[in-house]
Amino acid sequence: MKTAIVIGAGIVGLATARALSIRGYQVTIIERNERAVGASIRNFGMVWPIGQATGPMFERAMLSRSIWKEICTEAKIWHDEVGSLHLAYHDDELQVMSEYVNINSQHRNCSLLTAEQALQKSPAINTNGLKGALWSGEEMIIESRVAIGQVASYLAEKFGVIFHWNTAISRIEHPKVSSGNQNWEADEIFVCSGADFETLYPELFASAEITKCKLQMMRLVTQPDEWRIGPSLCGGLSMIHYPGFQAASSLPALRKRYEEQYATHLNWGIHVMVSQNGSGELTIGDSHEYGLVHDPFDKEFINNMIIEYLHTFASFKSWKMLQSWHGIYPKMTNGATELITEAAPGVTIINGLGGNGMTLSLGLCEQYIASRV
């Protein structure tokens, strides 16, 4: 039996372990913390195909979605196939949405809704000035901070994946990895530890076209009376954030207006979305700051800007804050969607998915491992 070691128990490491396990590998995952606590749990929990451009990336997102669905069903992990609504309050926003639907309706489950139709989908929409909405039925929500640990347990139970927690790998010399005086060996080694690969391969990290993104997010309390918002909701700023909308010919004109009206938002990489977990809590965000080093302190004015913009398209039963946090993930600066590279014979780094880890990791690792095994 072939053996593999995967370093990192976040979503990329779990996705790699799954793809190897179903092909007969005995997999060992080594994680420096007692559980995954990085970017994999500090997000909306959105599996978000609508953000990907039609073609290979959208197909990868849909493959990820199908694998998520399979795992969640087998492991009884909470998930909600609620879809999404992008809400339009200006004619130029509605124009972009109309073009998106015209281009993509043959390839995706999407449609342009009137204001009345949108309100039938969600009771959480701000009705003031609403002109219409883009509906997509393909988005799915999981509670990532719980689901990541549940996926690890599923892999251990179904495939016999071995986990070593609280174990920081400090050296790799194929076929051996070391943590202090402890050593493990395997036929293949995969480094899926986010920006931590900077520690193991500093020269490789320094030469890669990669940076780090800090995002700020918040969570509101469980909504009263089991009230649900239905689909995840997005404002217009999300359309200029995701590549899925770049096919719309009027997007540059919309971007130009946003650059004038929301210059400070764009300076901090703010676009605003909300999802709801199984407990009724609302996850909202986010912002994007880029650089190799980030201060550890959250900026209150960024959170305030997110909340203020959210009020323009959403109306909740309770706006009481439960918690706020930030996450940091590696992101390619050369336009690539990921970094997959051989650090040494038998050692592969899988990294740099940016903010698309929940949406793309399972599909990416399935495609990559299938292509080489």
CSV table of C-alpha atoms in Angstrom, one decimal:
chain,number,residue,atom,x,y,z
A,1,MET,CA,0.0,0.0,0.0
A,2,LYS,CA,1.3,3.4,-0.9
A,3,THR,CA,1.7,5.9,2.0
A,4,ALA,CA,1.4,9.7,2.2
A,5,ILE,CA,1.9,12.3,4.8
A,6,VAL,CA,-0.2,15.5,4.6
A,7,ILE,CA,1.0,18.4,6.7
A,8,GLY,CA,-2.0,20.6,7.8
A,9,ALA,CA,-5.5,19.6,8.8
A,10,GLY,CA,-7.3,22.6,7.2
A,11,ILE,CA,-9.5,22.2,4.2
A,12,VAL,CA,-6.7,21.8,1.7
A,13,GLY,CA,-5.0,19.1,3.8
A,14,LEU,CA,-8.3,17.3,4.3
A,15,ALA,CA,-9.1,17.5,0.6
A,16,THR,CA,-5.7,16.1,-0.3
A,17,ALA,CA,-6.1,13.3,2.2
A,18,ARG,CA,-9.5,12.4,0.9
A,19,ALA,CA,-8.4,12.3,-2.7
A,20,LEU,CA,-5.4,10.0,-1.8
A,21,SER,CA,-7.5,7.8,0.5
A,22,ILE,CA,-10.1,6.9,-2.1
A,23,ARG,CA,-7.2,5.8,-4.3
A,24,GLY,CA,-5.9,3.3,-1.8
A,25,TYR,CA,-3.2,5.4,0.1
A,26,GLN,CA,-2.7,5.1,3.8
A,27,VAL,CA,-2.6,8.7,4.8
A,28,THR,CA,-1.2,10.4,7.9
A,29,ILE,CA,-2.2,14.0,8.6
A,30,ILE,CA,0.1,16.0,10.9
A,31,GLU,CA,-1.3,19.3,12.3
A,32,ARG,CA,0.6,21.7,14.5
A,33,ASN,CA,-2.4,22.7,16.6
A,34,GLU,CA,-4.9,20.5,18.6
A,35,ARG,CA,-7.4,21.2,15.8
A,36,ALA,CA,-7.6,23.4,12.7
A,37,VAL,CA,-7.8,27.0,13.8
A,38,GLY,CA,-6.7,28.9,10.7
A,39,ALA,CA,-8.5,30.4,7.7
A,40,SER,CA,-10.4,27.1,7.1
A,41,ILE,CA,-12.7,27.9,10.1
A,42,ARG,CA,-12.6,31.8,9.9
A,43,ASN,CA,-15.0,32.2,7.0
A,44,PHE,CA,-18.6,32.4,5.9
A,45,GLY,CA,-18.9,28.6,5.3
A,46,MET,CA,-19.9,29.4,1.8
A,47,VAL,CA,-19.5,26.9,-1.1
A,48,TRP,CA,-19.7,29.6,-3.7
A,49,PRO,CA,-19.8,28.5,-7.4
A,50,ILE,CA,-21.3,31.8,-8.5
A,51,GLY,CA,-18.0,33.6,-7.8
A,52,GLN,CA,-16.1,31.5,-10.4
A,53,ALA,CA,-16.0,32.2,-14.1
A,54,THR,CA,-17.8,29.8,-16.4
A,55,GLY,CA,-15.4,27.1,-17.6
A,56,PRO,CA,-12.8,25.1,-15.7
A,57,MET,CA,-13.0,27.0,-12.4
A,58,PHE,CA,-16.8,26.9,-12.3
A,59,GLU,CA,-16.7,23.1,-13.0
A,60,ARG,CA,-14.1,22.7,-10.2
A,61,ALA,CA,-16.4,24.6,-7.8
A,62,MET,CA,-19.3,22.4,-8.8
A,63,LEU,CA,-17.1,19.3,-8.3
A,64,SER,CA,-16.2,20.6,-4.8
A,65,ARG,CA,-19.9,21.2,-4.1
A,66,SER,CA,-20.8,17.6,-5.0
A,67,ILE,CA,-18.0,16.2,-2.8
A,68,TRP,CA,-19.1,18.5,0.1
A,69,LYS,CA,-22.6,17.2,-0.4
A,70,GLU,CA,-21.4,13.6,-0.4
A,71,ILE,CA,-19.3,14.0,2.8
A,72,CYS,CA,-22.0,16.0,4.6
A,73,THR,CA,-24.6,13.5,3.8
A,74,GLU,CA,-22.5,10.5,4.8
A,75,ALA,CA,-21.1,12.1,8.0
A,76,LYS,CA,-24.4,13.9,8.9
A,77,ILE,CA,-22.7,17.3,8.8
A,78,TRP,CA,-25.1,20.2,8.8
A,79,HIS,CA,-25.4,21.9,5.4
A,80,ASP,CA,-27.9,24.1,3.8
A,81,GLU,CA,-28.4,24.4,0.0
A,82,VAL,CA,-30.0,27.8,0.2
A,83,GLY,CA,-28.6,29.5,-3.0
A,84,SER,CA,-27.7,33.2,-3.1
A,85,LEU,CA,-29.2,36.6,-3.9
A,86,HIS,CA,-27.2,39.5,-5.2
A,87,LEU,CA,-29.5,42.6,-4.7
A,88,ALA,CA,-29.8,45.6,-7.0
A,89,TYR,CA,-30.7,49.1,-6.0
A,90,HIS,CA,-29.4,50.9,-9.0
A,91,ASP,CA,-30.0,50.4,-12.8
A,92,ASP,CA,-26.3,49.7,-13.5
A,93,GLU,CA,-26.3,46.9,-10.9
A,94,LEU,CA,-29.4,45.4,-12.4
A,95,GLN,CA,-27.8,45.7,-15.9
A,96,VAL,CA,-24.8,43.7,-14.8
A,97,MET,CA,-27.0,41.0,-13.3
A,98,SER,CA,-29.1,40.9,-16.5
A,99,GLU,CA,-26.0,40.4,-18.6
A,100,TYR,CA,-24.7,37.7,-16.2
A,101,VAL,CA,-28.0,35.8,-16.6
A,102,ASN,CA,-28.0,36.1,-20.4
A,103,ILE,CA,-24.5,34.8,-20.6
A,104,ASN,CA,-24.8,32.0,-18.0
A,105,SER,CA,-28.4,30.8,-17.7
A,106,GLN,CA,-27.6,27.9,-20.1
A,107,HIS,CA,-24.7,26.8,-17.9
A,108,ARG,CA,-25.9,27.6,-14.4
A,109,ASN,CA,-29.1,27.6,-12.2
A,110,CYS,CA,-29.5,31.4,-12.2
A,111,SER,CA,-32.2,33.9,-13.1
A,112,LEU,CA,-33.0,37.6,-12.8
A,113,LEU,CA,-35.8,38.3,-10.3
A,114,THR,CA,-38.1,41.3,-9.9
A,115,ALA,CA,-38.2,43.0,-6.5
A,116,GLU,CA,-41.3,41.1,-5.6
A,117,GLN,CA,-39.8,37.7,-6.6
A,118,ALA,CA,-36.7,38.5,-4.5
A,119,LEU,CA,-38.8,39.2,-1.5
A,120,GLN,CA,-40.5,35.9,-1.8
A,121,LYS,CA,-37.0,34.3,-1.5
A,122,SER,CA,-35.9,36.1,1.6
A,123,PRO,CA,-37.6,38.1,4.4
A,124,ALA,CA,-34.3,39.7,5.2
A,125,ILE,CA,-34.0,42.1,2.2
A,126,ASN,CA,-34.1,45.8,2.7
A,127,THR,CA,-37.0,46.8,0.5
A,128,ASN,CA,-36.2,50.5,0.2
A,129,GLY,CA,-35.3,51.1,-3.4
A,130,LEU,CA,-35.0,47.5,-4.4
A,131,LYS,CA,-35.1,47.1,-8.2
A,132,GLY,CA,-34.4,43.3,-8.5
A,133,ALA,CA,-32.0,40.6,-7.8
A,134,LEU,CA,-29.8,37.9,-9.3
A,135,TRP,CA,-30.8,34.4,-8.0
A,136,SER,CA,-28.4,31.5,-8.0
A,137,GLY,CA,-29.5,28.1,-6.7
A,138,GLU,CA,-26.0,26.5,-6.5
A,139,GLU,CA,-24.6,28.0,-3.3
A,140,MET,CA,-24.4,25.9,-0.1
A,141,ILE,CA,-23.6,26.9,3.5
A,142,ILE,CA,-21.8,24.8,6.0
A,143,GLU,CA,-20.7,25.8,9.5
A,144,SER,CA,-17.0,25.7,8.8
A,145,ARG,CA,-15.7,26.0,12.3
A,146,VAL,CA,-17.5,22.8,13.2
A,147,ALA,CA,-17.5,21.0,9.8
A,148,ILE,CA,-13.7,21.0,9.4
A,149,GLY,CA,-13.3,18.9,12.6
A,150,GLN,CA,-16.2,16.7,11.5
A,151,VAL,CA,-14.6,16.0,8.1
A,152,ALA,CA,-11.4,15.0,9.9
A,153,SER,CA,-13.4,12.5,12.0
A,154,TYR,CA,-15.1,11.2,8.9
A,155,LEU,CA,-11.8,10.6,7.1
A,156,ALA,CA,-10.4,8.8,10.2
A,157,GLU,CA,-13.5,6.6,10.4
A,158,LYS,CA,-14.1,5.9,6.8
A,159,PHE,CA,-10.5,5.6,5.4
A,160,GLY,CA,-8.4,5.1,8.5
A,161,VAL,CA,-6.6,8.4,8.1
A,162,ILE,CA,-4.2,8.8,11.0
A,163,PHE,CA,-4.0,12.2,12.7
A,164,HIS,CA,-1.2,13.6,14.9
A,165,TRP,CA,-2.4,16.8,16.5
A,166,ASN,CA,-0.3,19.4,18.4
A,167,THR,CA,2.7,18.4,16.2
A,168,ALA,CA,4.6,21.0,14.4
A,169,ILE,CA,6.8,19.7,11.5
A,170,SER,CA,10.1,21.5,11.5
A,171,ARG,CA,12.0,19.6,8.8
A,172,ILE,CA,11.3,17.6,5.7
A,173,GLU,CA,13.9,15.3,4.1
A,174,HIS,CA,12.0,12.9,1.9
A,175,PRO,CA,10.8,10.3,2.8
A,176,LYS,CA,11.0,11.6,6.3
A,177,VAL,CA,9.4,14.5,8.2
A,178,SER,CA,10.5,15.5,11.6
A,179,SER,CA,9.0,17.2,14.7
A,180,GLY,CA,11.8,17.6,17.2
A,181,ASN,CA,13.0,14.0,17.8
A,182,GLN,CA,9.9,12.4,16.3
A,183,ASN,CA,10.0,11.1,12.7
A,184,TRP,CA,7.5,9.7,10.2
A,185,GLU,CA,8.1,8.4,6.7
A,186,ALA,CA,6.0,8.0,3.6
A,187,ASP,CA,6.2,7.5,-0.1
A,188,GLU,CA,4.8,11.0,-0.7
A,189,ILE,CA,4.6,14.2,1.3
A,190,PHE,CA,2.1,17.0,0.8
A,191,VAL,CA,2.5,20.4,2.5
A,192,CYS,CA,-0.9,21.9,2.9
A,193,SER,CA,-0.3,24.2,5.8
A,194,GLY,CA,-1.3,27.6,4.4
A,195,ALA,CA,1.3,30.3,4.9
A,196,ASP,CA,3.1,28.0,7.3
A,197,PHE,CA,5.1,26.5,4.3
A,198,GLU,CA,7.1,29.8,4.6
A,199,THR,CA,8.7,28.2,7.7
A,200,LEU,CA,9.6,24.9,6.0
A,201,TYR,CA,10.7,26.4,2.6
A,202,PRO,CA,11.6,30.1,3.2
A,203,GLU,CA,13.5,30.4,-0.1
A,204,LEU,CA,10.6,28.9,-2.1
A,205,PHE,CA,8.1,31.1,-0.3
A,206,ALA,CA,10.2,34.2,-0.9
A,207,SER,CA,10.5,33.4,-4.6
A,208,ALA,CA,6.9,32.6,-5.1
A,209,GLU,CA,4.5,35.3,-6.4
A,210,ILE,CA,2.4,35.0,-3.2
A,211,THR,CA,1.2,37.4,-0.5
A,212,LYS,CA,-1.1,37.1,2.6
A,213,CYS,CA,-4.6,38.5,2.9
A,214,LYS,CA,-6.1,39.6,6.2
A,215,LEU,CA,-9.9,39.7,6.4
A,216,GLN,CA,-12.2,40.9,9.1
A,217,MET,CA,-15.5,39.3,9.9
A,218,MET,CA,-18.3,39.3,12.4
A,219,ARG,CA,-21.2,37.2,13.7
A,220,LEU,CA,-24.6,38.3,14.9
A,221,VAL,CA,-26.6,36.4,17.5
A,222,THR,CA,-29.1,33.7,16.8
A,223,GLN,CA,-32.1,35.4,15.3
A,224,PRO,CA,-35.3,35.4,17.4
A,225,ASP,CA,-38.2,33.0,16.9
A,226,GLU,CA,-36.1,30.7,14.6
A,227,TRP,CA,-36.2,33.4,11.9
A,228,ARG,CA,-34.3,32.5,8.8
A,229,ILE,CA,-33.0,34.8,6.0
A,230,GLY,CA,-33.2,32.1,3.4
A,231,PRO,CA,-30.5,32.5,0.7
A,232,SER,CA,-27.1,34.1,1.4
A,233,LEU,CA,-27.4,37.8,0.6
A,234,CYS,CA,-24.9,40.0,-1.2
A,235,GLY,CA,-24.6,43.7,-2.1
A,236,GLY,CA,-23.5,45.0,-5.4
A,237,LEU,CA,-19.8,45.4,-4.3
A,238,SER,CA,-19.5,41.6,-4.4
A,239,MET,CA,-20.0,41.7,-8.2
A,240,ILE,CA,-16.7,43.5,-8.7
A,241,HIS,CA,-14.9,41.2,-6.3
A,242,TYR,CA,-15.6,37.9,-7.9
A,243,PRO,CA,-14.3,36.8,-11.4
A,244,GLY,CA,-17.6,35.2,-12.2
A,245,PHE,CA,-19.1,38.6,-13.1
A,246,GLN,CA,-16.3,39.8,-15.4
A,247,ALA,CA,-18.1,38.4,-18.4
A,248,ALA,CA,-20.7,41.2,-18.1
A,249,SER,CA,-19.8,44.0,-20.5
A,250,SER,CA,-21.2,46.7,-18.3
A,251,LEU,CA,-19.2,45.7,-15.2
A,252,PRO,CA,-16.4,48.3,-15.9
A,253,ALA,CA,-18.9,51.1,-15.8
A,254,LEU,CA,-20.3,49.8,-12.5
A,255,ARG,CA,-16.8,49.5,-11.1
A,256,LYS,CA,-16.1,53.1,-12.1
A,257,ARG,CA,-19.1,54.3,-10.1
A,258,TYR,CA,-18.1,52.3,-7.1
A,259,GLU,CA,-14.6,53.6,-7.3
A,260,GLU,CA,-16.1,57.1,-6.9
A,261,GLN,CA,-18.9,56.3,-4.5
A,262,TYR,CA,-17.1,53.7,-2.4
A,263,ALA,CA,-13.5,54.6,-2.7
A,264,THR,CA,-12.7,53.9,1.0
A,265,HIS,CA,-14.5,50.5,0.9
A,266,LEU,CA,-12.5,49.4,-2.1
A,267,ASN,CA,-9.3,50.7,-0.6
A,268,TRP,CA,-9.8,48.2,2.2
A,269,GLY,CA,-11.2,45.5,-0.1
A,270,ILE,CA,-14.6,45.6,1.4
A,271,HIS,CA,-17.5,43.8,-0.2
A,272,VAL,CA,-20.4,42.6,2.0
A,273,MET,CA,-22.3,39.3,2.3
A,274,VAL,CA,-24.2,37.5,4.9
A,275,SER,CA,-24.9,33.8,5.5
A,276,GLN,CA,-26.8,32.0,8.3
A,277,ASN,CA,-25.7,28.8,10.1
A,278,GLY,CA,-27.9,26.1,11.5
A,279,SER,CA,-28.2,27.8,14.9
A,280,GLY,CA,-29.6,30.9,13.3
A,281,GLU,CA,-26.5,33.1,13.8
A,282,LEU,CA,-25.6,35.4,10.9
A,283,THR,CA,-22.0,35.6,9.6
A,284,ILE,CA,-21.1,38.9,7.9
A,285,GLY,CA,-18.1,40.4,6.3
A,286,ASP,CA,-15.6,41.0,4.9
A,287,SER,CA,-12.5,43.1,4.1
A,288,HIS,CA,-9.2,42.3,2.3
A,289,GLU,CA,-5.8,43.7,3.3
A,290,TYR,CA,-2.7,42.4,1.4
A,291,GLY,CA,0.9,42.2,2.6
A,292,LEU,CA,3.4,39.7,4.0
A,293,VAL,CA,2.9,41.0,7.6
A,294,HIS,CA,-0.3,42.1,9.2
A,295,ASP,CA,-0.9,43.7,12.6
A,296,PRO,CA,-2.8,41.5,15.0
A,297,PHE,CA,-5.5,44.1,15.8
A,298,ASP,CA,-8.8,44.5,14.1
A,299,LYS,CA,-9.8,47.9,12.8
A,300,GLU,CA,-13.2,49.0,14.2
A,301,PHE,CA,-13.8,51.4,11.3
A,302,ILE,CA,-13.6,48.5,8.9
A,303,ASN,CA,-16.3,46.6,10.9
A,304,ASN,CA,-18.4,49.7,11.0
A,305,MET,CA,-18.2,50.2,7.2
A,306,ILE,CA,-19.2,46.6,6.7
A,307,ILE,CA,-22.2,47.0,9.0
A,308,GLU,CA,-23.2,50.3,7.4
A,309,TYR,CA,-23.1,48.8,3.9
A,310,LEU,CA,-25.0,45.7,5.0
A,311,HIS,CA,-27.8,47.9,6.2
A,312,THR,CA,-28.3,49.1,2.6
A,313,PHE,CA,-29.5,45.7,1.5
A,314,ALA,CA,-30.4,43.7,4.6
A,315,SER,CA,-32.9,43.9,7.5
A,316,PHE,CA,-32.6,41.5,10.4
A,317,LYS,CA,-34.6,40.8,13.5
A,318,SER,CA,-31.6,41.4,15.7
A,319,TRP,CA,-28.3,43.2,14.9
A,320,LYS,CA,-26.7,42.3,18.3
A,321,MET,CA,-23.0,41.4,17.8
A,322,LEU,CA,-21.9,38.0,19.0
A,323,GLN,CA,-18.2,38.1,18.0
A,324,SER,CA,-15.7,39.5,15.6
A,325,TRP,CA,-12.4,38.1,14.3
A,326,HIS,CA,-9.9,38.1,11.5
A,327,GLY,CA,-8.3,35.4,9.4
A,328,ILE,CA,-5.1,35.3,7.2
A,329,TYR,CA,-4.7,33.3,4.1
A,330,PRO,CA,-2.1,33.1,1.3
A,331,LYS,CA,-3.0,34.4,-2.1
A,332,MET,CA,-1.2,34.4,-5.4
A,333,THR,CA,-0.3,37.8,-6.9
A,334,ASN,CA,0.2,36.6,-10.5
A,335,GLY,CA,-3.4,35.8,-11.2
A,336,ALA,CA,-3.0,32.1,-10.6
A,337,THR,CA,-5.8,30.3,-8.7
A,338,GLU,CA,-3.4,28.1,-6.7
A,339,LEU,CA,0.2,27.1,-6.1
A,340,ILE,CA,1.1,23.5,-6.7
A,341,THR,CA,4.8,22.9,-6.9
A,342,GLU,CA,7.4,20.2,-6.1
A,343,ALA,CA,9.5,21.5,-3.3
A,344,ALA,CA,11.8,18.5,-3.6
A,345,PRO,CA,11.4,15.0,-5.1
A,346,GLY,CA,8.4,13.4,-3.4
A,347,VAL,CA,7.4,16.6,-1.7
A,348,THR,CA,4.5,18.7,-3.1
A,349,ILE,CA,3.2,22.0,-1.9
A,350,ILE,CA,-0.5,22.8,-2.4
A,351,ASN,CA,-1.3,26.4,-1.4
A,352,GLY,CA,-2.4,29.8,-2.5
A,353,LEU,CA,-6.1,29.2,-3.1
A,354,GLY,CA,-6.8,32.7,-1.8
A,355,GLY,CA,-10.3,33.2,-0.4
A,356,ASN,CA,-11.7,30.2,-2.4
A,357,GLY,CA,-10.6,27.4,-0.1
A,358,MET,CA,-14.0,26.3,0.9
A,359,THR,CA,-15.3,26.5,-2.6
A,360,LEU,CA,-12.4,25.0,-4.6
A,361,SER,CA,-10.2,22.8,-2.4
A,362,LEU,CA,-12.1,19.5,-2.6
A,363,GLY,CA,-12.4,19.8,-6.4
A,364,LEU,CA,-8.8,21.0,-6.9
A,365,CYS,CA,-7.3,18.2,-4.9
A,366,GLU,CA,-9.5,15.6,-6.5
A,367,GLN,CA,-8.5,16.7,-10.0
A,368,TYR,CA,-4.8,17.0,-9.1
A,369,ILE,CA,-4.4,13.7,-7.3
A,370,ALA,CA,-6.5,12.0,-10.1
A,371,SER,CA,-4.1,13.4,-12.7
A,372,ARG,CA,-1.0,12.0,-11.0
A,373,VAL,CA,-2.0,8.7,-9.5
